[in-house]
PDB file of C-alpha atoms in Angstrom:
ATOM      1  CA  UNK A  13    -108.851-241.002 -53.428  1.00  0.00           C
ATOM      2  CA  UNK A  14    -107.736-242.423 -56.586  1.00  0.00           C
ATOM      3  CA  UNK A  15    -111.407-243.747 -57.233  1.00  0.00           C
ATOM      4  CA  UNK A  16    -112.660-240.151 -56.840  1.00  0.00           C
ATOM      5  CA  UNK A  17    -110.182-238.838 -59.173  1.00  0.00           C
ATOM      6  CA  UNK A  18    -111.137-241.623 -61.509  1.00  0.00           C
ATOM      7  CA  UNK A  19    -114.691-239.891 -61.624  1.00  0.00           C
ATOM      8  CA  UNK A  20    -113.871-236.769 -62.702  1.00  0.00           C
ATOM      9  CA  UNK A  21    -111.656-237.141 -65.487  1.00  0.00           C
ATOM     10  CA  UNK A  22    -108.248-239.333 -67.269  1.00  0.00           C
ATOM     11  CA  UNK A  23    -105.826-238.858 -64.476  1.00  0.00           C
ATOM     12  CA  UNK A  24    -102.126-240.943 -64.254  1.00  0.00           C
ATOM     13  CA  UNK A  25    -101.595-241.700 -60.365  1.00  0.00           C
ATOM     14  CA  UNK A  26     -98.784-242.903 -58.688  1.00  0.00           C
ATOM     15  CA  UNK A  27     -99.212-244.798 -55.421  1.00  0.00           C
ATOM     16  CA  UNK A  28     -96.371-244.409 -52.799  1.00  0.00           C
ATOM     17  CA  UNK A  29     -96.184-247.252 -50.282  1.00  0.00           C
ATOM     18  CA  UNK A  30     -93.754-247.000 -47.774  1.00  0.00           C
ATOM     19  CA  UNK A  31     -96.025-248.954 -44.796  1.00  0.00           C
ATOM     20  CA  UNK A  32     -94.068-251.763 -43.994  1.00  0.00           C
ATOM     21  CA  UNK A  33     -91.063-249.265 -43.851  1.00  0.00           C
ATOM     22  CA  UNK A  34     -92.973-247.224 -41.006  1.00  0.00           C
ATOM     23  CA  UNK A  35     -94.386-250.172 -38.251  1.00  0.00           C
ATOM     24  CA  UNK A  36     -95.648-249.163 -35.205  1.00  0.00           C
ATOM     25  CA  UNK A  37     -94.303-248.794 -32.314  1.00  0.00           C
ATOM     26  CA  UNK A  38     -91.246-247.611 -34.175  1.00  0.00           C
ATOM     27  CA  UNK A  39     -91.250-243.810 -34.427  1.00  0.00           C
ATOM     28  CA  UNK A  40     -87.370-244.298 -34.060  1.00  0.00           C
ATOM     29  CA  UNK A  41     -87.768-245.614 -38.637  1.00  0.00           C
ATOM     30  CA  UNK A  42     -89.500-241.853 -39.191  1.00  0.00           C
ATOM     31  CA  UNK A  43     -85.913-240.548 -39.026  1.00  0.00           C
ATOM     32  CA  UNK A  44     -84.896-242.849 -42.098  1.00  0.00           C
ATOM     33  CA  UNK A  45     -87.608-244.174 -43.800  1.00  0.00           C
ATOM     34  CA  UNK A  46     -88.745-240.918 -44.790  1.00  0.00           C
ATOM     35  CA  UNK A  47     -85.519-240.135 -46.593  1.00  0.00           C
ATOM     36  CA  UNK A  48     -85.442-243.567 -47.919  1.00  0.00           C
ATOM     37  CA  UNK A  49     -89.031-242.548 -49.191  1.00  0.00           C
ATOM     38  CA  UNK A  50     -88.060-239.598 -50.783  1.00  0.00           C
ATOM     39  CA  UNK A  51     -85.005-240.669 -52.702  1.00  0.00           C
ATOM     40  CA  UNK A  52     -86.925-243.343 -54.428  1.00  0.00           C
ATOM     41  CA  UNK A  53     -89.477-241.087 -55.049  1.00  0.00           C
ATOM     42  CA  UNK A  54     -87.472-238.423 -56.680  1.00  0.00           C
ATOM     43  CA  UNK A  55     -85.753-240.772 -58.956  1.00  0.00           C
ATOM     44  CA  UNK A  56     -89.063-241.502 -60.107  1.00  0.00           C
ATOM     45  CA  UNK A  57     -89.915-237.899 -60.653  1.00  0.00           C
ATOM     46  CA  UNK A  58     -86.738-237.480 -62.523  1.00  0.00           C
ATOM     47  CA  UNK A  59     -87.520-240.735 -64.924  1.00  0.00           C
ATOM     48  CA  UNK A  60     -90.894-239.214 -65.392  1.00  0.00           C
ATOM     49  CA  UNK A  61     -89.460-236.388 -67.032  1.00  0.00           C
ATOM     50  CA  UNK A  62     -86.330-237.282 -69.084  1.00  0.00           C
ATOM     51  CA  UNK A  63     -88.862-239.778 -70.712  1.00  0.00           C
ATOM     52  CA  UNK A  64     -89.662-239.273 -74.077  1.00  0.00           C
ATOM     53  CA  UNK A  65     -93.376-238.831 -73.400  1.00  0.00           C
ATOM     54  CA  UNK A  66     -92.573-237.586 -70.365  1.00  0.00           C
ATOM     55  CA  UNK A  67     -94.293-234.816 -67.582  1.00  0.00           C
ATOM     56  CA  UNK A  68     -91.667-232.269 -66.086  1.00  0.00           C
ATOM     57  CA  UNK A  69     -92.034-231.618 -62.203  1.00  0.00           C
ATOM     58  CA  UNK A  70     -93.861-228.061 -62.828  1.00  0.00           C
ATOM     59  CA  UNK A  71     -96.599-230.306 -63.650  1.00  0.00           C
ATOM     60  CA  UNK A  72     -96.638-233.060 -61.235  1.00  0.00           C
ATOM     61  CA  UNK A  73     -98.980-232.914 -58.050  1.00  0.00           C
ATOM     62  CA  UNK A  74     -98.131-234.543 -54.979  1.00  0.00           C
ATOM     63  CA  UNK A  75    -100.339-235.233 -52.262  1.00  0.00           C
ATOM     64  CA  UNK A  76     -98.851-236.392 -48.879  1.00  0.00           C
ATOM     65  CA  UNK A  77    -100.590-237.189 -45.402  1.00  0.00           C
ATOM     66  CA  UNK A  78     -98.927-237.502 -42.048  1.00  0.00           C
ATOM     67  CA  UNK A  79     -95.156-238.726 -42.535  1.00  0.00           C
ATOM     68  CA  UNK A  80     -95.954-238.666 -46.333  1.00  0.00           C
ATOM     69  CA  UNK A  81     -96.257-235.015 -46.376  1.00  0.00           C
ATOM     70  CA  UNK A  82     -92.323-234.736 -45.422  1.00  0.00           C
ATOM     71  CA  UNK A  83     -91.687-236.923 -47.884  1.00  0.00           C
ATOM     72  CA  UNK A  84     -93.273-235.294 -50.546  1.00  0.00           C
ATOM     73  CA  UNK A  85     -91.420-231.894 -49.265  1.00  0.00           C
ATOM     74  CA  UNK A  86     -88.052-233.810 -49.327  1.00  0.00           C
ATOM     75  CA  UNK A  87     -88.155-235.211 -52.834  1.00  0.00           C
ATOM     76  CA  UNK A  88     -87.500-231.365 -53.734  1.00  0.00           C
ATOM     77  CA  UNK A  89     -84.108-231.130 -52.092  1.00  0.00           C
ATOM     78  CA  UNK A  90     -83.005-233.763 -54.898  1.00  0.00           C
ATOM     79  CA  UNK A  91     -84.092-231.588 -57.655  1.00  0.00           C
ATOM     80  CA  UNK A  92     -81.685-229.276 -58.922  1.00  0.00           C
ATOM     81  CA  UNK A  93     -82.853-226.131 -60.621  1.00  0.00           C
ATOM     82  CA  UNK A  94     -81.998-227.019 -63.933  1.00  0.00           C
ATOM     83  CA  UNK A  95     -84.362-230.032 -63.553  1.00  0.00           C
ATOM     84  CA  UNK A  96     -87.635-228.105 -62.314  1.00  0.00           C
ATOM     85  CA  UNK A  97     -90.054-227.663 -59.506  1.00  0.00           C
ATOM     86  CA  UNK A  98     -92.609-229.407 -58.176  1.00  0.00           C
ATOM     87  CA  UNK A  99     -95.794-228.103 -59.227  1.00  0.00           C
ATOM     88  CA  UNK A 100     -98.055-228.561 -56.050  1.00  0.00           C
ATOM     89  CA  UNK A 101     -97.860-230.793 -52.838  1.00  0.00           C
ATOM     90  CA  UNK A 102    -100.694-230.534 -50.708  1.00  0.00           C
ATOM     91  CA  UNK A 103     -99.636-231.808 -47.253  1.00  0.00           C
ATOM     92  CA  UNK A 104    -102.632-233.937 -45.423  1.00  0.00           C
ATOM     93  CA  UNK A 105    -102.096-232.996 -41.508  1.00  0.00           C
ATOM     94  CA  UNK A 106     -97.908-233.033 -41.731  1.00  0.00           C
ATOM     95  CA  UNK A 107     -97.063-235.032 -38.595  1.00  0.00           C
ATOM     96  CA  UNK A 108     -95.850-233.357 -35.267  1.00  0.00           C
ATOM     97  CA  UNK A 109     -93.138-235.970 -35.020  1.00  0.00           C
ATOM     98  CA  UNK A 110     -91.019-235.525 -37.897  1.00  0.00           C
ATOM     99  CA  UNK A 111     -91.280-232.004 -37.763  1.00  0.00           C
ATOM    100  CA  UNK A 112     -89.979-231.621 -34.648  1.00  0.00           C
ATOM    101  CA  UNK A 113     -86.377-231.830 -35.639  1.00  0.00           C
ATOM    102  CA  UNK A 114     -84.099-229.053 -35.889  1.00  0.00           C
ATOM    103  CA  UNK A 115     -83.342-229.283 -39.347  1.00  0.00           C
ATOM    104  CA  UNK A 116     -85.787-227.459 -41.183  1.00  0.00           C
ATOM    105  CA  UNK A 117     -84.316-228.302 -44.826  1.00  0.00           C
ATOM    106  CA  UNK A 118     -86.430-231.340 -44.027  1.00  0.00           C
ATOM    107  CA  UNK A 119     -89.949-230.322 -43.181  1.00  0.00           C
ATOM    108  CA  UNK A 120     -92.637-229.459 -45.819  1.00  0.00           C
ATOM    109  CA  UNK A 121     -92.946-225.850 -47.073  1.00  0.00           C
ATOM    110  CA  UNK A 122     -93.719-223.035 -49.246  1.00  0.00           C
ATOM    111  CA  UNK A 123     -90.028-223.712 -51.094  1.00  0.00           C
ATOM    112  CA  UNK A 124     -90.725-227.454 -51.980  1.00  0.00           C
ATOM    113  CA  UNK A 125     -92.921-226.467 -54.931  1.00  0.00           C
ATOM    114  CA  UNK A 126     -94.551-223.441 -56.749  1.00  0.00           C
ATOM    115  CA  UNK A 127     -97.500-223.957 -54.298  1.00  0.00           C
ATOM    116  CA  UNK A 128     -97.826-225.913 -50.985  1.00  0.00           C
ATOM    117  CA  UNK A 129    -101.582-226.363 -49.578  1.00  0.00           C
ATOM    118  CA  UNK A 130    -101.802-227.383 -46.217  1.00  0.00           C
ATOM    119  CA  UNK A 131    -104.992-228.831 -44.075  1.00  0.00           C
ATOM    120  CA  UNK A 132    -104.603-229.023 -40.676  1.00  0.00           C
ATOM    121  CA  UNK A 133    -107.074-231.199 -38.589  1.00  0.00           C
ATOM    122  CA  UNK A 134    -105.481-232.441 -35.835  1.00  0.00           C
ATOM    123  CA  UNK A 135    -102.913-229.800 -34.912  1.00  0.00           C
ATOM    124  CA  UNK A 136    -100.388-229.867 -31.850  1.00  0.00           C
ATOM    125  CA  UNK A 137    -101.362-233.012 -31.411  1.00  0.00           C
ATOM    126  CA  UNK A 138    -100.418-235.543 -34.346  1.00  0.00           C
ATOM    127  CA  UNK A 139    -100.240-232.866 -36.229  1.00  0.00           C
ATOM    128  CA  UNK A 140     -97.892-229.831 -36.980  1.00  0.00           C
ATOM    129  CA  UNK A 141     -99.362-226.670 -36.166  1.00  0.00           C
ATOM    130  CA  UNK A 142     -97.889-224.032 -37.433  1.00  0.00           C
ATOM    131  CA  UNK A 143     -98.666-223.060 -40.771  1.00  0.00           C
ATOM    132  CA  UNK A 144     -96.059-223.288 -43.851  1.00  0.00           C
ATOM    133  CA  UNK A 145     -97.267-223.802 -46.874  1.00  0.00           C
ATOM    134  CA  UNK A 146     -98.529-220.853 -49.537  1.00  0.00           C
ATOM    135  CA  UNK A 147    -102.067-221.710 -48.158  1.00  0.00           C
ATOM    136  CA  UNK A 148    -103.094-223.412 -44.507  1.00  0.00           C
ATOM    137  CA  UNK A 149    -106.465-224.860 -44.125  1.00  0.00           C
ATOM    138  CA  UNK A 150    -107.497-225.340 -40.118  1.00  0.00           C
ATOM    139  CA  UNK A 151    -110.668-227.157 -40.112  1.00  0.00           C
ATOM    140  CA  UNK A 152    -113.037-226.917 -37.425  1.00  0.00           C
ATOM    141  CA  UNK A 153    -110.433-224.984 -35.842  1.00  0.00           C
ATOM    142  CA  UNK A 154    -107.624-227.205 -36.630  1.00  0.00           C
ATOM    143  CA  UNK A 155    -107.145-229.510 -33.280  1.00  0.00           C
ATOM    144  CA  UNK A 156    -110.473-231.866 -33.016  1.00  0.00           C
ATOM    145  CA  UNK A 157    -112.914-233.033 -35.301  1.00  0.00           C
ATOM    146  CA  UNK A 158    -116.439-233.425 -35.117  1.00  0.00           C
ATOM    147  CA  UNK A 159    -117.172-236.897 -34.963  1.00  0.00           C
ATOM    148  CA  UNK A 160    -114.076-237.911 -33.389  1.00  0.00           C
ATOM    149  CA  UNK A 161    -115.032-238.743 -30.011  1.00  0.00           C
ATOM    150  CA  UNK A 162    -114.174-241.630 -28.551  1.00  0.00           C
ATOM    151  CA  UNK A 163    -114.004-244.515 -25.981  1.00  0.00           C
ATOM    152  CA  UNK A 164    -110.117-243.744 -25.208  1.00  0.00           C
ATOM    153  CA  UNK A 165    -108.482-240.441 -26.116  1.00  0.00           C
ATOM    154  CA  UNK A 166    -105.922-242.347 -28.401  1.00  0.00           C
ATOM    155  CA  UNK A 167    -108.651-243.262 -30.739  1.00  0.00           C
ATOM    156  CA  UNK A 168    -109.972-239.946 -30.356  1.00  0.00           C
ATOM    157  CA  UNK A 169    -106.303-238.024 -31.602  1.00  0.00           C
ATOM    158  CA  UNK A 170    -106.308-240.955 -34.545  1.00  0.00           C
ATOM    159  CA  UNK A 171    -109.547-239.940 -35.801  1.00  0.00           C
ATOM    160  CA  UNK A 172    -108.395-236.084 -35.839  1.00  0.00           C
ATOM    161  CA  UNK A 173    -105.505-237.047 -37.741  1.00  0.00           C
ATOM    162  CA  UNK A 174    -106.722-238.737 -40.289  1.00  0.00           C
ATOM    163  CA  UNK A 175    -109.860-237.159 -40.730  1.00  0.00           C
ATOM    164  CA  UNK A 176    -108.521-234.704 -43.723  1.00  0.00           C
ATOM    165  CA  UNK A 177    -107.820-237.833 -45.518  1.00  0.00           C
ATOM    166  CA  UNK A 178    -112.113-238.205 -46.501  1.00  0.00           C
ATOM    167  CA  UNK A 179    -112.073-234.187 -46.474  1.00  0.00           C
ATOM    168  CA  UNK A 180    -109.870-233.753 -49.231  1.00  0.00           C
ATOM    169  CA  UNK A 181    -111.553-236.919 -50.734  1.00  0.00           C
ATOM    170  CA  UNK A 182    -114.854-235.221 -50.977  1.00  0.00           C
ATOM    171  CA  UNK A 183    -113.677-231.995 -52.227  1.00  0.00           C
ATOM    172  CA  UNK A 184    -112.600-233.364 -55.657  1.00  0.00           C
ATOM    173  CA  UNK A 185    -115.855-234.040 -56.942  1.00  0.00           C
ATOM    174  CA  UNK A 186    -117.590-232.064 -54.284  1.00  0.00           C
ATOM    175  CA  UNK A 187    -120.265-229.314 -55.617  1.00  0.00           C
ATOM    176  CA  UNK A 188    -120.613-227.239 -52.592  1.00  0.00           C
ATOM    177  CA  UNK A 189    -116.819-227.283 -51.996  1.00  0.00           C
ATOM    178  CA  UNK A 190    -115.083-226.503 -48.799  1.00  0.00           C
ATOM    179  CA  UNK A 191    -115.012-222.295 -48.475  1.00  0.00           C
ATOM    180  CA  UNK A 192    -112.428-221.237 -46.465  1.00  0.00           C
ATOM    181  CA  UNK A 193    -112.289-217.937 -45.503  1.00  0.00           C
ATOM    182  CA  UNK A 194    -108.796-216.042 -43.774  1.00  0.00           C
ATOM    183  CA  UNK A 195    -108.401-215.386 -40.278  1.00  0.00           C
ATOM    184  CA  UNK A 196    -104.680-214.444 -38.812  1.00  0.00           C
ATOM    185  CA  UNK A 197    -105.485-216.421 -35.248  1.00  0.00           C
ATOM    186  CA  UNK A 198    -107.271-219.092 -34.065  1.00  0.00           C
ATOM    187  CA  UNK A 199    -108.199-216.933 -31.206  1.00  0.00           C
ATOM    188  CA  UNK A 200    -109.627-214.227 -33.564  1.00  0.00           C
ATOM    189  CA  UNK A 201    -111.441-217.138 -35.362  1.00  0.00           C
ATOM    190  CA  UNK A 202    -113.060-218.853 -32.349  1.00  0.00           C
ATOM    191  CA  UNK A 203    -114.605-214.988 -31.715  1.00  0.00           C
ATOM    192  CA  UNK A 204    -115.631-214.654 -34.626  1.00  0.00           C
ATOM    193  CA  UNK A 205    -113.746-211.470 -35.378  1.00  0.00           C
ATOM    194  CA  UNK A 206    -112.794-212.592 -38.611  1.00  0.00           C
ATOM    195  CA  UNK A 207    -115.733-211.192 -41.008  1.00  0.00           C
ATOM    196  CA  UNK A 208    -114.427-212.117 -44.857  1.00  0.00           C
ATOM    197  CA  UNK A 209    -115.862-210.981 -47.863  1.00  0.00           C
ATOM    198  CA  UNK A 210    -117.207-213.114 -50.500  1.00  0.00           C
ATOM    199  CA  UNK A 211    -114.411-212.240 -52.950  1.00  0.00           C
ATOM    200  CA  UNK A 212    -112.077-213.582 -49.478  1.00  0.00           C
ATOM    201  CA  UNK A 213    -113.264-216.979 -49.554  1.00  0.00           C
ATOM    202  CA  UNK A 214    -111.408-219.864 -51.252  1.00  0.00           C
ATOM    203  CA  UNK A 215    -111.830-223.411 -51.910  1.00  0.00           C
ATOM    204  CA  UNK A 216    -109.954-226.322 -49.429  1.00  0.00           C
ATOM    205  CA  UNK A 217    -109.116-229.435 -51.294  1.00  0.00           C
ATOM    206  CA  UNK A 218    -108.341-230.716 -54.789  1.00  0.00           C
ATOM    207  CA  UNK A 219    -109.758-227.114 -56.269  1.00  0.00           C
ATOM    208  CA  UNK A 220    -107.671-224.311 -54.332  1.00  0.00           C
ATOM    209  CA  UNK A 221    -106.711-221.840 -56.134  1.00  0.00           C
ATOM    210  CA  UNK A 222    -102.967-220.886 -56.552  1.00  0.00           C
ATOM    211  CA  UNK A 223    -103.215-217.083 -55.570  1.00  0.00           C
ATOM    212  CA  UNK A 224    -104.733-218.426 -52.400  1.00  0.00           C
ATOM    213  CA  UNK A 225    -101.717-217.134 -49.421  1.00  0.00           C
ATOM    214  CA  UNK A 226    -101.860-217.230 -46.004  1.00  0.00           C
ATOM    215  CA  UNK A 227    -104.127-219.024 -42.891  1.00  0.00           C
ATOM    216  CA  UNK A 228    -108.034-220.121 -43.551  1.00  0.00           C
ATOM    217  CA  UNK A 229    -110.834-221.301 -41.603  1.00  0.00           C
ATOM    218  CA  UNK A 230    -113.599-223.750 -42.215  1.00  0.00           C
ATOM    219  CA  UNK A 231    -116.301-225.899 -40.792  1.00  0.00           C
ATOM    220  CA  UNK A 232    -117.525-228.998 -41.957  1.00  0.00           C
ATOM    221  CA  UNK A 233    -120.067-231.107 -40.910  1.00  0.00           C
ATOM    222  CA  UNK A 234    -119.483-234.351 -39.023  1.00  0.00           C
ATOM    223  CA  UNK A 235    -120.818-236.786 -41.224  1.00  0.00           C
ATOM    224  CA  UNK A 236    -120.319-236.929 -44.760  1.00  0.00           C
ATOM    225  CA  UNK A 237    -120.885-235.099 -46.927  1.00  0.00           C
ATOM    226  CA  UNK A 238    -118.980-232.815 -45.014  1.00  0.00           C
ATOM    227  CA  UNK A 239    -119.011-229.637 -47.083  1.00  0.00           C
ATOM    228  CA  UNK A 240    -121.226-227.116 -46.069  1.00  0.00           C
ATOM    229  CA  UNK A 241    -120.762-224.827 -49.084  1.00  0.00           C
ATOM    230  CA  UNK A 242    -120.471-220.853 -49.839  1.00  0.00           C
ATOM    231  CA  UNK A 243    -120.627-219.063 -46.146  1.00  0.00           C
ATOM    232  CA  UNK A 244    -121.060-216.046 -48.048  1.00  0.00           C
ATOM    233  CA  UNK A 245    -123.672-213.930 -48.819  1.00  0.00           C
ATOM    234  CA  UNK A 246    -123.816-214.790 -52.530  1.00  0.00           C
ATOM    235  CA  UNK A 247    -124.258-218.150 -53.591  1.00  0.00           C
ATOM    236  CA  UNK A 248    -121.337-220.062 -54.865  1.00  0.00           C
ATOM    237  CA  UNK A 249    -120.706-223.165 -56.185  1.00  0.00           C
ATOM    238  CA  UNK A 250    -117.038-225.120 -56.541  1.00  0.00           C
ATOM    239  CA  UNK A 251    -118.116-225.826 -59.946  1.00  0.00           C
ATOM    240  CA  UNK A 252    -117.657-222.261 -61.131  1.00  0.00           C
ATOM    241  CA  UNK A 253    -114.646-221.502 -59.121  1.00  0.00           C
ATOM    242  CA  UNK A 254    -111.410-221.535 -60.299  1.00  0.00           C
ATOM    243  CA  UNK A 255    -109.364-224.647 -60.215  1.00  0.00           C
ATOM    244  CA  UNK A 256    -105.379-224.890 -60.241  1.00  0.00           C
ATOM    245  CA  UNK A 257    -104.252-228.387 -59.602  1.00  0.00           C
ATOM    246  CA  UNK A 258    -101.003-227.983 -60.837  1.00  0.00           C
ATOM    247  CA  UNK A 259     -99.162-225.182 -61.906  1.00  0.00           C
ATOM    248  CA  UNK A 260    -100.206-222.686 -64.751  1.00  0.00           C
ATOM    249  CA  UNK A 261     -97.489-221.371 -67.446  1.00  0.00           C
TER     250      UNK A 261
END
């Protein structure tokens, strides 16, 4: 990810690494490391901007996938309002496990930042499912992947996971983009009673745009590159879309 940003333009990245906080077998650690994660991560933000050359949190972008995408939702409960917002998380398939609790202050939505994309890809599995960001992407339908399958079913689930990891890769520098278009149901997707217009359709990934609200559907293909480009009936390009990686003033 950080290579693909690297093509496109100057960007300053931050790399969390929590792994060897998070060890399998132990889903008991996502109940702390997570908050552990968070703290550290919001004094950081907080550094960021009382420095003298420093980047408020309107402007910052986090990106989060799996566990990370609580943790990026978390580090706003440590910002006061006086301090700022987050600009933008994007949450990469928030995991089922850690969302399960009961205390919703916790989980990653629409309140963390001024806008919360979502992409779901493997859904009620690994995954969360329901949708609570500004924007949620379902790919494929949201649950399984093409090019998943596998030998055992746990491989399988993995690969559905952390497919939207090389999805949201290609869509930084991708030119055909990944058009979404909205759908309320999966149901009503999967019939294909959804019929968007072309002024409907928005871009998954890096290049969403910030009006974007609600649920989308897309299809990719299952090798790379997996954009398929404009559904529509007039030809579009993500190059002459409009992009909103972090918020506007």
């Amino acid at each position: 990810m950080r290579k693909a940003y690297f093509i496109r333009g100057n960007y300053n990245i931050i790399i969390v690494d929590y792994g060897s906080a998070v060890t399998e077998p132990c889903l008991s650690q996502i109940e702390w490391a997570p908050r552990f994660g968070s703290l550290c991560v919001s004094q950081l933000v907080k550094y960021i901007a009382h420095h003298p050359r420093g980047v408020p949190p309107d402007n910052l972008h986090l990106i989060g996938y799996s566990v990370g995408a609580h943790i990026a939702g978390l580090v706003a409960n440590y910002l006061t309002p006086d301090e700022g917002k987050l600009g933008r998380i994007t949450g990469l398939d928030p995991t089922i496990f850690f969302y399960a609790g009961t205390n919703n202050s916790r989980d990653l939505d629409s309140s963390d930042a001024h806008f919360v994309d979502i992409i779901h890809t493997g859904a009620g599995i690994l995954g969360q499912w329901s949708a609570s960001g500004h924007a949620d992407f379902y790919v494929n339908g949201g649950t399984s992947q093409p090019g998943c399958a596998s030998s055992t079913i746990f491989q399988t689930l993995a690969c559905d996971h952390t497919k939207v990891t090389p999805y949201f890769i290609e869509s930084i520098n991708s030119e055909k983009g990944f058009w979404a278009g909205p759908c309320t149901t999966l149901v009503s997707y999967l019939l294909g009673w959804c019929e968007p217009k072309d002024s409907e359709y928005v871009l998954m990934g890096e290049h969403v745009s910030q009006r974007a609200r609600g649920v989308y559907y897309v299809t990719t293909n299952a090798k790379p590159p997996y954009a398929r480009g404009f559904p529509g009936k007039n030809r579009r390009t993500a190059k002459n879309s409009e992009y909103s990686g972090v918020r506007r003033k």
